[in-house]
PDB file of C-alpha atoms in Angstrom:
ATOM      1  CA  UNK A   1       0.000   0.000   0.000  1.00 90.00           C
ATOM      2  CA  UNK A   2       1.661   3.429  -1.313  1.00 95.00           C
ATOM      3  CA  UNK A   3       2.194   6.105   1.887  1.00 98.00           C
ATOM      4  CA  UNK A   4       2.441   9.948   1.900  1.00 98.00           C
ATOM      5  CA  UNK A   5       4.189  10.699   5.050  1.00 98.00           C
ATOM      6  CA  UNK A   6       4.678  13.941   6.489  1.00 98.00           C
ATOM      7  CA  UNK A   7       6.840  14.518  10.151  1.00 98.00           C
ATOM      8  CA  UNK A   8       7.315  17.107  12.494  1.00 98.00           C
ATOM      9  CA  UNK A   9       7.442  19.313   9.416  1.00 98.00           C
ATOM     10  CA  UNK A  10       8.396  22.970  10.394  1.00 98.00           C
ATOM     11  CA  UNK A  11       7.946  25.550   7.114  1.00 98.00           C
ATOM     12  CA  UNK A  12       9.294  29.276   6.464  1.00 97.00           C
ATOM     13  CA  UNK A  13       9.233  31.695   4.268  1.00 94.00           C
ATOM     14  CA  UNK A  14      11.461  35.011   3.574  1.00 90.00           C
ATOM     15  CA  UNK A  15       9.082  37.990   4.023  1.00 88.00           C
ATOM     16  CA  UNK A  16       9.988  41.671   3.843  1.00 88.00           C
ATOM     17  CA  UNK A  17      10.259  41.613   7.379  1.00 88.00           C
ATOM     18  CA  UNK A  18      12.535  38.281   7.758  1.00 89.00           C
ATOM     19  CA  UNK A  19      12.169  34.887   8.062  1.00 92.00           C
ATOM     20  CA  UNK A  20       8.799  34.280   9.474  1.00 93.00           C
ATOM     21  CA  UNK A  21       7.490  30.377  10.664  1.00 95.00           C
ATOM     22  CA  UNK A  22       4.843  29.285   8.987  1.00 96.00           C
ATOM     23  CA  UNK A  23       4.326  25.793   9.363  1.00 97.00           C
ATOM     24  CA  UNK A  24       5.305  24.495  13.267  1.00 97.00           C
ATOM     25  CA  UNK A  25       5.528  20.874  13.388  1.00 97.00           C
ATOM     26  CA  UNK A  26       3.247  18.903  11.469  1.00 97.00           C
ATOM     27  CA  UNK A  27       2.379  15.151  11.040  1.00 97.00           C
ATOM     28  CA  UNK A  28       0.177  13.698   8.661  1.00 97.00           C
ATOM     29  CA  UNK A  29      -0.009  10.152   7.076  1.00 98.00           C
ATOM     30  CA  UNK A  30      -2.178   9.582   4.380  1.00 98.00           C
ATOM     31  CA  UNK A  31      -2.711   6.286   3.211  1.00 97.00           C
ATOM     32  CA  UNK A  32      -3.401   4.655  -0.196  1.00 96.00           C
ATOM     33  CA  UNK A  33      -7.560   5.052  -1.020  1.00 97.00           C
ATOM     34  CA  UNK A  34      -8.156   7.470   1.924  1.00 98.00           C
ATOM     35  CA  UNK A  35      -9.754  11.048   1.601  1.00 98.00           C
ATOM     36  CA  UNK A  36      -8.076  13.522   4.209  1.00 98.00           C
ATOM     37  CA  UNK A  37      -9.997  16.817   4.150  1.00 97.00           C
ATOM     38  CA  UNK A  38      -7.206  20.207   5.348  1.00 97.00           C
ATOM     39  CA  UNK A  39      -9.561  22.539   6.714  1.00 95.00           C
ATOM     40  CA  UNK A  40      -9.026  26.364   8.933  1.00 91.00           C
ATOM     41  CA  UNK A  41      -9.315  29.866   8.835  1.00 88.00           C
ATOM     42  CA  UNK A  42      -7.260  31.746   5.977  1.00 86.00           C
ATOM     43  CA  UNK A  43      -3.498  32.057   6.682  1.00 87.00           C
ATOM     44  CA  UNK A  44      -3.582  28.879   8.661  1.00 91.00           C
ATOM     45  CA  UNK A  45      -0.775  27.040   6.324  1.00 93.00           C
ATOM     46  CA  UNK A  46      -2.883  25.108   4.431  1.00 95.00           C
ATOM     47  CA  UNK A  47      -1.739  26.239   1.144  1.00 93.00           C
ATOM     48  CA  UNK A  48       2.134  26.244   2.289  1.00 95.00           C
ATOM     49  CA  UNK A  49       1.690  22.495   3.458  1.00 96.00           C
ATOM     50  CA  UNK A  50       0.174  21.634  -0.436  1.00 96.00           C
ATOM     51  CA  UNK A  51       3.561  24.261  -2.144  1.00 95.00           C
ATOM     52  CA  UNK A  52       5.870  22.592   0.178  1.00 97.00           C
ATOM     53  CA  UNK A  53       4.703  18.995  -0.818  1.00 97.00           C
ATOM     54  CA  UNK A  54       4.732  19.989  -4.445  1.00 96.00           C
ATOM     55  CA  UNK A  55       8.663  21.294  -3.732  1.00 96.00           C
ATOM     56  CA  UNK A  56       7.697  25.329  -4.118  1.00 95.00           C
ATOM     57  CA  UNK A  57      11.151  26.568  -4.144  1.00 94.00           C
ATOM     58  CA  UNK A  58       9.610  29.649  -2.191  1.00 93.00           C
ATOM     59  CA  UNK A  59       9.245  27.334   0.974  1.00 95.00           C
ATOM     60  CA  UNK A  60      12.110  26.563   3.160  1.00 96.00           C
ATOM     61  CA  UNK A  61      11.929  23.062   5.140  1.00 97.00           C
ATOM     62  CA  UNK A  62      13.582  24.069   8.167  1.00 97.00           C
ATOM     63  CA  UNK A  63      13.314  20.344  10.008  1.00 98.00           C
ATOM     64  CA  UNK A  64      11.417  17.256   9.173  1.00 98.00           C
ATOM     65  CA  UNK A  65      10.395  15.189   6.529  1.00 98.00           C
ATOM     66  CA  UNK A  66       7.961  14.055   3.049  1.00 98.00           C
ATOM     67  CA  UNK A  67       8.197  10.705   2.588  1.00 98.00           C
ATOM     68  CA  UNK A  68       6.008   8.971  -0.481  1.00 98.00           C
ATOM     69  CA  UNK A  69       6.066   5.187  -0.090  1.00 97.00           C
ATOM     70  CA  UNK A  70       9.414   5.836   2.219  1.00 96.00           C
ATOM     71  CA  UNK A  71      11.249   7.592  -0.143  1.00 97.00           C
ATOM     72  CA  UNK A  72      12.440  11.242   0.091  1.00 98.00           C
ATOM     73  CA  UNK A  73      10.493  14.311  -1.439  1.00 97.00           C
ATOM     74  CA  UNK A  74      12.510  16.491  -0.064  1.00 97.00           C
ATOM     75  CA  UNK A  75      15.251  15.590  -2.001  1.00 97.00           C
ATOM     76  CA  UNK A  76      13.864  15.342  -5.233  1.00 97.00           C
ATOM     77  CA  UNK A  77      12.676  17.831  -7.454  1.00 96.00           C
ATOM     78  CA  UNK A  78       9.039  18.738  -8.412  1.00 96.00           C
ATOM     79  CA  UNK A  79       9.146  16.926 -12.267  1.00 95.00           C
ATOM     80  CA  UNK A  80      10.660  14.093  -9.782  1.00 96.00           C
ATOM     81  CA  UNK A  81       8.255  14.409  -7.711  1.00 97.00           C
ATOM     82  CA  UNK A  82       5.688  13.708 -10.598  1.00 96.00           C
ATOM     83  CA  UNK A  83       6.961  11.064 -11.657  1.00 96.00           C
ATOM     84  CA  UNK A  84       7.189   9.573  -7.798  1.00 96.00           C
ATOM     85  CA  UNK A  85       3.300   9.808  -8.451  1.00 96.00           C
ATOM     86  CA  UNK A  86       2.080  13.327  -6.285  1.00 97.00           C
ATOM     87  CA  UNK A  87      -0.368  16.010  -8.097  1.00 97.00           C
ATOM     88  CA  UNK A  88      -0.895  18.613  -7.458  1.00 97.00           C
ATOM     89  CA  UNK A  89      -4.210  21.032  -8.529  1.00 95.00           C
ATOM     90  CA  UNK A  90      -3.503  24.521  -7.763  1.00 90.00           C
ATOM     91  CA  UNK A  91      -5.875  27.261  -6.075  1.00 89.00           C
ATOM     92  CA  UNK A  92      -4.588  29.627  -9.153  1.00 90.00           C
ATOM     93  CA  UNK A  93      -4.283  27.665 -11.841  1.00 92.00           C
ATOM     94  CA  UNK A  94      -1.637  29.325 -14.331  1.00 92.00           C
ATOM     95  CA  UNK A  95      -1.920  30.630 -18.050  1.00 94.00           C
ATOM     96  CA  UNK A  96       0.471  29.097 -20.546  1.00 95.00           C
ATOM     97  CA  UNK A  97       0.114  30.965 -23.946  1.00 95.00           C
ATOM     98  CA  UNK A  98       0.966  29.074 -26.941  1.00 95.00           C
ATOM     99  CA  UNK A  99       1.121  25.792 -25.480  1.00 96.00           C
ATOM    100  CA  UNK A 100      -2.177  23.798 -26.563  1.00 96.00           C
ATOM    101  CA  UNK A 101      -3.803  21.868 -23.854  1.00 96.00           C
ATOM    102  CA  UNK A 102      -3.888  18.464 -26.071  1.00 94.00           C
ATOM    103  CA  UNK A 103      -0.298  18.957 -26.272  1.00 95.00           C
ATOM    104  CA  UNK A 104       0.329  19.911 -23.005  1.00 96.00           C
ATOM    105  CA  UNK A 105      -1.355  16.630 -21.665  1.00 96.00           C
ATOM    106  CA  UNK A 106       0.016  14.575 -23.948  1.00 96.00           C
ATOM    107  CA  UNK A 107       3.813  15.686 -22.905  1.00 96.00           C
ATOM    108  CA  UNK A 108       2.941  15.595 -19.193  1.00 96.00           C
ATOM    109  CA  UNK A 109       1.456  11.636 -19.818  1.00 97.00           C
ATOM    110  CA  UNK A 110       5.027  11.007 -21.517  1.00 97.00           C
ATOM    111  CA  UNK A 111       7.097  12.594 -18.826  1.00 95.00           C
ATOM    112  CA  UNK A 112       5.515  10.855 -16.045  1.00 95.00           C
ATOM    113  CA  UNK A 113       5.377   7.260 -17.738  1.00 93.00           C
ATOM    114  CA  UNK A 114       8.356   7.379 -19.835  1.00 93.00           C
ATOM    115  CA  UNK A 115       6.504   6.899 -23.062  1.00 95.00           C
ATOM    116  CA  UNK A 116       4.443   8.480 -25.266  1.00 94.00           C
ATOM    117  CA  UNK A 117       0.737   7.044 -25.340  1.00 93.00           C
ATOM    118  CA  UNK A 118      -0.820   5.193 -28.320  1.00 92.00           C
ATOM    119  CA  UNK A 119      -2.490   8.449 -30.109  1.00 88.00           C
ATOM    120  CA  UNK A 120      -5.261   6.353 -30.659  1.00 88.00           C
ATOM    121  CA  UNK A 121      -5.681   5.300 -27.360  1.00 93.00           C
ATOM    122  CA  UNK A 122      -4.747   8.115 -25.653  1.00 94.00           C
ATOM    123  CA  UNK A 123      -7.384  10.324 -27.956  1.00 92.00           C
ATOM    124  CA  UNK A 124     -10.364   8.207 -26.773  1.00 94.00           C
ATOM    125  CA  UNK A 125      -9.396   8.757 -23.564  1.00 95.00           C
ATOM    126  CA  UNK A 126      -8.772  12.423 -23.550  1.00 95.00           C
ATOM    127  CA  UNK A 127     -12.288  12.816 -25.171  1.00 95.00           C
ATOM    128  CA  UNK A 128     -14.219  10.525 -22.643  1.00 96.00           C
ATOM    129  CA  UNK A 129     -12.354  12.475 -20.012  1.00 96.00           C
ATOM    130  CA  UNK A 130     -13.370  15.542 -21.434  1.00 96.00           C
ATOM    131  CA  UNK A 131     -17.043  14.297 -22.195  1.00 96.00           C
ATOM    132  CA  UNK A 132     -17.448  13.212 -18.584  1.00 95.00           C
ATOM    133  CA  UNK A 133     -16.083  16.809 -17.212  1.00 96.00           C
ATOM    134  CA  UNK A 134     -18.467  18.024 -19.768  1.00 95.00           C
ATOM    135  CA  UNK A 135     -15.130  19.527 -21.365  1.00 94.00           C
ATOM    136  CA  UNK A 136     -16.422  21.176 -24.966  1.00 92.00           C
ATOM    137  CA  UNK A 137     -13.835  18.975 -27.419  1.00 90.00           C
ATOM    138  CA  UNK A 138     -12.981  23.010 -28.616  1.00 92.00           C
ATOM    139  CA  UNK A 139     -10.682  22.637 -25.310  1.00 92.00           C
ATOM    140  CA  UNK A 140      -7.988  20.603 -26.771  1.00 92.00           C
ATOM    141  CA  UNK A 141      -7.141  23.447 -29.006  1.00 93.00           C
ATOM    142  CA  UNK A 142      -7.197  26.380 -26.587  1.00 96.00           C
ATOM    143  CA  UNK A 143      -3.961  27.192 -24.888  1.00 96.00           C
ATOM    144  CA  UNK A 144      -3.855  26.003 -21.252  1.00 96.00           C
ATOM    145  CA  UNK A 145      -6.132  28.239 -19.182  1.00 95.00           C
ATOM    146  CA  UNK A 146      -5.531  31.035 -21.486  1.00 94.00           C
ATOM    147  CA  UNK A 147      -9.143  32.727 -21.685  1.00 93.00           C
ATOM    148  CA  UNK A 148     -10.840  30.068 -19.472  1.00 93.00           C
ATOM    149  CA  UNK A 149     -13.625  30.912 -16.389  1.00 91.00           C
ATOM    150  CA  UNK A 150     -12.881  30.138 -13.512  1.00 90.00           C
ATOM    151  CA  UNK A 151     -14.944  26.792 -13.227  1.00 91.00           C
ATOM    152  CA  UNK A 152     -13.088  25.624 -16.960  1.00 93.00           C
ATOM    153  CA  UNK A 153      -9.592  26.209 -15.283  1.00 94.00           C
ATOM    154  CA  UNK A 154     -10.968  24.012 -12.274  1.00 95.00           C
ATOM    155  CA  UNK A 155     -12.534  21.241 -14.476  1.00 95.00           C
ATOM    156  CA  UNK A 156      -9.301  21.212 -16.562  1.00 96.00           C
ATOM    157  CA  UNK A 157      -6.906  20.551 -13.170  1.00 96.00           C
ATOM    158  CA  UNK A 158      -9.276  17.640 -12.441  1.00 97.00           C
ATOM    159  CA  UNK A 159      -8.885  16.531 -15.887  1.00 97.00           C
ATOM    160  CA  UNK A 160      -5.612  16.329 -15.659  1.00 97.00           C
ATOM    161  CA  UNK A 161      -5.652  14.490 -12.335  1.00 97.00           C
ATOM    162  CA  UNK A 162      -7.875  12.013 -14.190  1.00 97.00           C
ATOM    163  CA  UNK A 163      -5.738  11.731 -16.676  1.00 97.00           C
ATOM    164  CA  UNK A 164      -1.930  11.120 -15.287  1.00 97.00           C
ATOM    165  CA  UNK A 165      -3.119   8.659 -12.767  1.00 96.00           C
ATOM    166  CA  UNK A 166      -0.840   9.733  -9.672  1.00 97.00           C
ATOM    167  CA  UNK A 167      -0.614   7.864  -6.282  1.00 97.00           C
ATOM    168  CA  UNK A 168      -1.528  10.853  -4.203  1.00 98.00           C
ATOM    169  CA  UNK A 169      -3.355  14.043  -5.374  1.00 98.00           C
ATOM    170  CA  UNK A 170      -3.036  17.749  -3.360  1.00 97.00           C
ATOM    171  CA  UNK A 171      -6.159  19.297  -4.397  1.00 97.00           C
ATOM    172  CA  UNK A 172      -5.556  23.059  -2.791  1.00 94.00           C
ATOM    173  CA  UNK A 173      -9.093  24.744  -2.582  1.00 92.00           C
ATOM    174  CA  UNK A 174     -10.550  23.238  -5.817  1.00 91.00           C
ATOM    175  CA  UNK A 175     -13.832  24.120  -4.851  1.00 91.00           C
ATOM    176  CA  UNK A 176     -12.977  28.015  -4.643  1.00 87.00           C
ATOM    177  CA  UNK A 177     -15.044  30.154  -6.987  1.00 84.00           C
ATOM    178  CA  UNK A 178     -17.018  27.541  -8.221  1.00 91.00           C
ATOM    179  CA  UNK A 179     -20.979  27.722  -8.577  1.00 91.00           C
ATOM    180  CA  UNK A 180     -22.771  24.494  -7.679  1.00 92.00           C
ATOM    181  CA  UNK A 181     -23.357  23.085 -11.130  1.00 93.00           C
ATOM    182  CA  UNK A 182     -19.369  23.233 -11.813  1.00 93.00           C
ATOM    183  CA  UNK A 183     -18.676  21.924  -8.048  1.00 95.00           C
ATOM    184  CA  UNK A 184     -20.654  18.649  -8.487  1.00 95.00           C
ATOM    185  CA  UNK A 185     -19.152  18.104 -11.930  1.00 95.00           C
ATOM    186  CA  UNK A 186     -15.410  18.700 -10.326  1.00 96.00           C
ATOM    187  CA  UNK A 187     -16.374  16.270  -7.265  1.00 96.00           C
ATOM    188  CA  UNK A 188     -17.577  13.521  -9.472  1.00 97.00           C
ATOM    189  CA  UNK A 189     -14.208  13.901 -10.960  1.00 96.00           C
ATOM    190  CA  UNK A 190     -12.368  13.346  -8.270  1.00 97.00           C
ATOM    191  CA  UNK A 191     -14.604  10.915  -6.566  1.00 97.00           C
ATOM    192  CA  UNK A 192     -14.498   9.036 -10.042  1.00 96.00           C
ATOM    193  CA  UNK A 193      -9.900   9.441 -10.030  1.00 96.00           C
ATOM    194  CA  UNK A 194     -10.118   7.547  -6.380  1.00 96.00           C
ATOM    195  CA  UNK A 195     -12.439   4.757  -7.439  1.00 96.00           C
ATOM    196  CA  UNK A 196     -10.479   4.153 -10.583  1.00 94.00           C
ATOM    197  CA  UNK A 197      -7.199   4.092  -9.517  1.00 94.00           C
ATOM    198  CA  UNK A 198      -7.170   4.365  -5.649  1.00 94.00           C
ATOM    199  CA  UNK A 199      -5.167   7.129  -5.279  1.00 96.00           C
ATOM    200  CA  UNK A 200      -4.568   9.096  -1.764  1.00 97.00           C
ATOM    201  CA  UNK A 201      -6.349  12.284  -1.347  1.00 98.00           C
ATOM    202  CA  UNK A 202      -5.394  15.499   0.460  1.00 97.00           C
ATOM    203  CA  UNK A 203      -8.711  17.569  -0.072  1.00 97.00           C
ATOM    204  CA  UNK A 204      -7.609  21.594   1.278  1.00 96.00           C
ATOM    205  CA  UNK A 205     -10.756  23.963   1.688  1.00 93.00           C
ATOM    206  CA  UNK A 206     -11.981  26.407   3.974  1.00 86.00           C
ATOM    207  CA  UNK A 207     -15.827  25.394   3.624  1.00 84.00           C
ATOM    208  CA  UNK A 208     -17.671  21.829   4.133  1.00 89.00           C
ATOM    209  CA  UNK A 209     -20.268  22.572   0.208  1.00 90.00           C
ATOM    210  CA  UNK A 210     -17.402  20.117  -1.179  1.00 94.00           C
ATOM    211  CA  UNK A 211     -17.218  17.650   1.525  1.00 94.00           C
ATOM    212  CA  UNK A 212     -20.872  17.295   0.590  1.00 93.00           C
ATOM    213  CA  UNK A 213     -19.763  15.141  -2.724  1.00 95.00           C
ATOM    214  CA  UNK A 214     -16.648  14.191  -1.655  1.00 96.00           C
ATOM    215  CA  UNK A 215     -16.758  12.414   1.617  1.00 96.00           C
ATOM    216  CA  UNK A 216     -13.377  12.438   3.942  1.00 97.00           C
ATOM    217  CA  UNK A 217     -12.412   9.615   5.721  1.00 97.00           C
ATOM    218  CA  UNK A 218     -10.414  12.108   8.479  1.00 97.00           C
ATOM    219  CA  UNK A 219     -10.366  15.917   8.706  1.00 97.00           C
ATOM    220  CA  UNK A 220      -7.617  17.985  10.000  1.00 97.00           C
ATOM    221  CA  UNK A 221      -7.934  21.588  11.765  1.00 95.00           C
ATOM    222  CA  UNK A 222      -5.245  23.871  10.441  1.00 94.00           C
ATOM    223  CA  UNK A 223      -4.599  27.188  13.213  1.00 93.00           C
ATOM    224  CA  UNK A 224      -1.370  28.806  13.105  1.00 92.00           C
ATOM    225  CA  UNK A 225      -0.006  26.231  11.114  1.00 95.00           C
ATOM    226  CA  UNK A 226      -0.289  22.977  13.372  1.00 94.00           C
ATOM    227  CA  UNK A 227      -2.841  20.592  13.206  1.00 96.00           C
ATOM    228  CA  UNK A 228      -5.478  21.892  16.138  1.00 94.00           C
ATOM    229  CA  UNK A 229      -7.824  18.854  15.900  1.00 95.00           C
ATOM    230  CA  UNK A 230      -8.347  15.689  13.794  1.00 95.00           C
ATOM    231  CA  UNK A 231     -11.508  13.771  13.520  1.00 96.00           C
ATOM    232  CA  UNK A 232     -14.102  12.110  11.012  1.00 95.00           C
ATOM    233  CA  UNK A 233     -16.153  13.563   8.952  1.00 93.00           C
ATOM    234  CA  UNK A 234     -18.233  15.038  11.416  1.00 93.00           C
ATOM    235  CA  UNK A 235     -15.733  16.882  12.465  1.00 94.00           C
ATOM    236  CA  UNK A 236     -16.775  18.830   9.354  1.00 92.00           C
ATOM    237  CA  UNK A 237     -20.291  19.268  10.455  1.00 90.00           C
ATOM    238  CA  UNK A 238     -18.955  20.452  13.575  1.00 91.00           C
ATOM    239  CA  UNK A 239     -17.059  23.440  12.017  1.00 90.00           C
ATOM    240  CA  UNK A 240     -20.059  24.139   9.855  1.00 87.00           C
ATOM    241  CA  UNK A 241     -21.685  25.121  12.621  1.00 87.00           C
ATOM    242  CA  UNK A 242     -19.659  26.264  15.094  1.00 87.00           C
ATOM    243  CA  UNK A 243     -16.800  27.719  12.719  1.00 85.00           C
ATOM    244  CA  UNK A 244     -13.472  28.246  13.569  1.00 86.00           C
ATOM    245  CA  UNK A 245     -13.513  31.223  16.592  1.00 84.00           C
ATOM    246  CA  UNK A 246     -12.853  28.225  19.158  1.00 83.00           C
ATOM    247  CA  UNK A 247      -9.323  27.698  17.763  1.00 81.00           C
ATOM    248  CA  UNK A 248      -8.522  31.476  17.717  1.00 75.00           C
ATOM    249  CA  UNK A 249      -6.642  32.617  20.393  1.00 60.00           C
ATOM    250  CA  UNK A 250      -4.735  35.832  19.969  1.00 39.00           C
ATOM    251  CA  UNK A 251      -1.988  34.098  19.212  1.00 44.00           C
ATOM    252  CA  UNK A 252      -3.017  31.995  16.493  1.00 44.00           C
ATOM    253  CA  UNK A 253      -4.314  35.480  14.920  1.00 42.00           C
ATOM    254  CA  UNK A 254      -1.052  36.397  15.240  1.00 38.00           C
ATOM    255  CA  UNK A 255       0.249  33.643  13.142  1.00 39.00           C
ATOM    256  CA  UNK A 256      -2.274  33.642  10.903  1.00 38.00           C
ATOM    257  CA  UNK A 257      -1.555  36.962   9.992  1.00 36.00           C
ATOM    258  CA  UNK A 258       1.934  35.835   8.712  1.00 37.00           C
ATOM    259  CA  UNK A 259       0.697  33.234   7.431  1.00 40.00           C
ATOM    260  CA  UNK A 260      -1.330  35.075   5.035  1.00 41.00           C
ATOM    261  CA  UNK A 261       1.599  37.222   3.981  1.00 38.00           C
ATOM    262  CA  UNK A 262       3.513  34.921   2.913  1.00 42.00           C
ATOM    263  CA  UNK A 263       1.079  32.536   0.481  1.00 45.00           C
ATOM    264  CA  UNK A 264       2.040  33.288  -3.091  1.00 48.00           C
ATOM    265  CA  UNK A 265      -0.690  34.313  -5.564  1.00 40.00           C
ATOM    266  CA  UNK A 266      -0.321  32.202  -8.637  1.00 39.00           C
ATOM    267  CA  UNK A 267       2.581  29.352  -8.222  1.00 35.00           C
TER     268      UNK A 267
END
């Protein structure tokens, strides 16, 4: 059974105002098949927990470790990484002018497997892909994200994660901006990656509307950048209706605040 393993993992980042902490000791394991929902206030470290996974050169590991099936993250680097079998989908998904998104997927299938898919093949299942993300086919021509909503950028991360098959997936706040139509279409997406290939969720968001499709098998509470509370999925209900002023002392506003700072805006 494949393993992402985080430990005692402490995170900064260079600010104008110095090195601030962001993460402060965090352990997670998440195993093969398993959902794990990341959910706190803004600032928490959510988002530098998914860039530090993905090997964000911004992020400086200060002390402990990313393991994926016992081997080192940390020490590889993020096309590495890929290939190791993590994803990530990003909050801001980036514009890449001139680069087509057929070709784009097709190149990122290759790097990751180490050959080139059967075009024939490979076409069908780009198009069923597409067809079940109710992708227009018009997509494979457009350059990546270049002109696309909001909810298209979103659809086309969770194509991709359908797609290149990874052993673990970092979906950081796929459910922002999206109206419900677009969210149910991205969760059966995802729901429909983990039943076809098993892979290892870690499912960031500050709200519970996408925990209503995708069901977590454990939630963590992010405040101040260590994990505040762990539980099942009712822990989600919970913070649904209490929301998160219970974990706020001054001090974790404090650290949220730097927190906040420091999280890039497209990257």
């Amino acid at each position: 059974m494949s393993v992402l393993e985080v430990k005692d993992l402490h995170v900064s980042v260079e600010t104008e105002q110095g090195t601030k902490p962001i993460l402060k000791g965090v352990d997670l394991v998440v195993n093969e098949g398993e959902i794990h929902a990341i959910m706190g206030p803004n600032g928490s470290g959510k988002s530098t927990l998914a860039y530090t996974i993905a090997g964000h050169p911004k992020y400086h590991v200060e002390s402990g470790s990313i393991t994926l099936d016992g081997d080192d993250l940390l020490a590889m680097s993020v096309d590495a990484r890929a290939r190791a079998g993590l994803f990530l989908a990003m909050q801001y998904p980036v514009e890449i002018p001139g680069v087509a998104v057929t070709n784009f997927l097709r190149t990122a299938k290759t790097a990751i497997d180490g050959t080139q898919p059967s075009i024939r093949t490979w076409g069908k299942e780009v198009t069923e892909a597409m067809k079940n993300l109710r992708m227009d086919s018009s997509f494979k021509d457009r350059n990546v994200n270049e002109g696309f909503s909001g909810g298209e950028k979103k659809r086309h991360e969770i194509l991709q994660l359908e797609l290149l098959k990874p052993k673990f997936a970092v979906l950081d706040e796929t459910d922002s901006g999206l109206d419900v139509d677009a969210l149910k279409i991205v969760a059966e997406g995802v729901n429909r990656a983990k039943e076809n290939t098993g892979l290892g969720l870690l499912l960031i968001t500050h709200y519970t509307r996408i925990l209503r499709y995708i069901t977590p098998d454990f939630v963590h509470v992010f405040v101040d950048g260590r994990i505040a509370e762990q539980g099942g999925a009712e822990l989600a209900d919970r913070l649904e209706n209490e929301g998160y002023d219970r974990f706020l002392t001054s001090g974790d506003l404090t650290g949220s605040s730097l927190a906040d700072a420091a999280q890039p805006s497209q990257a």
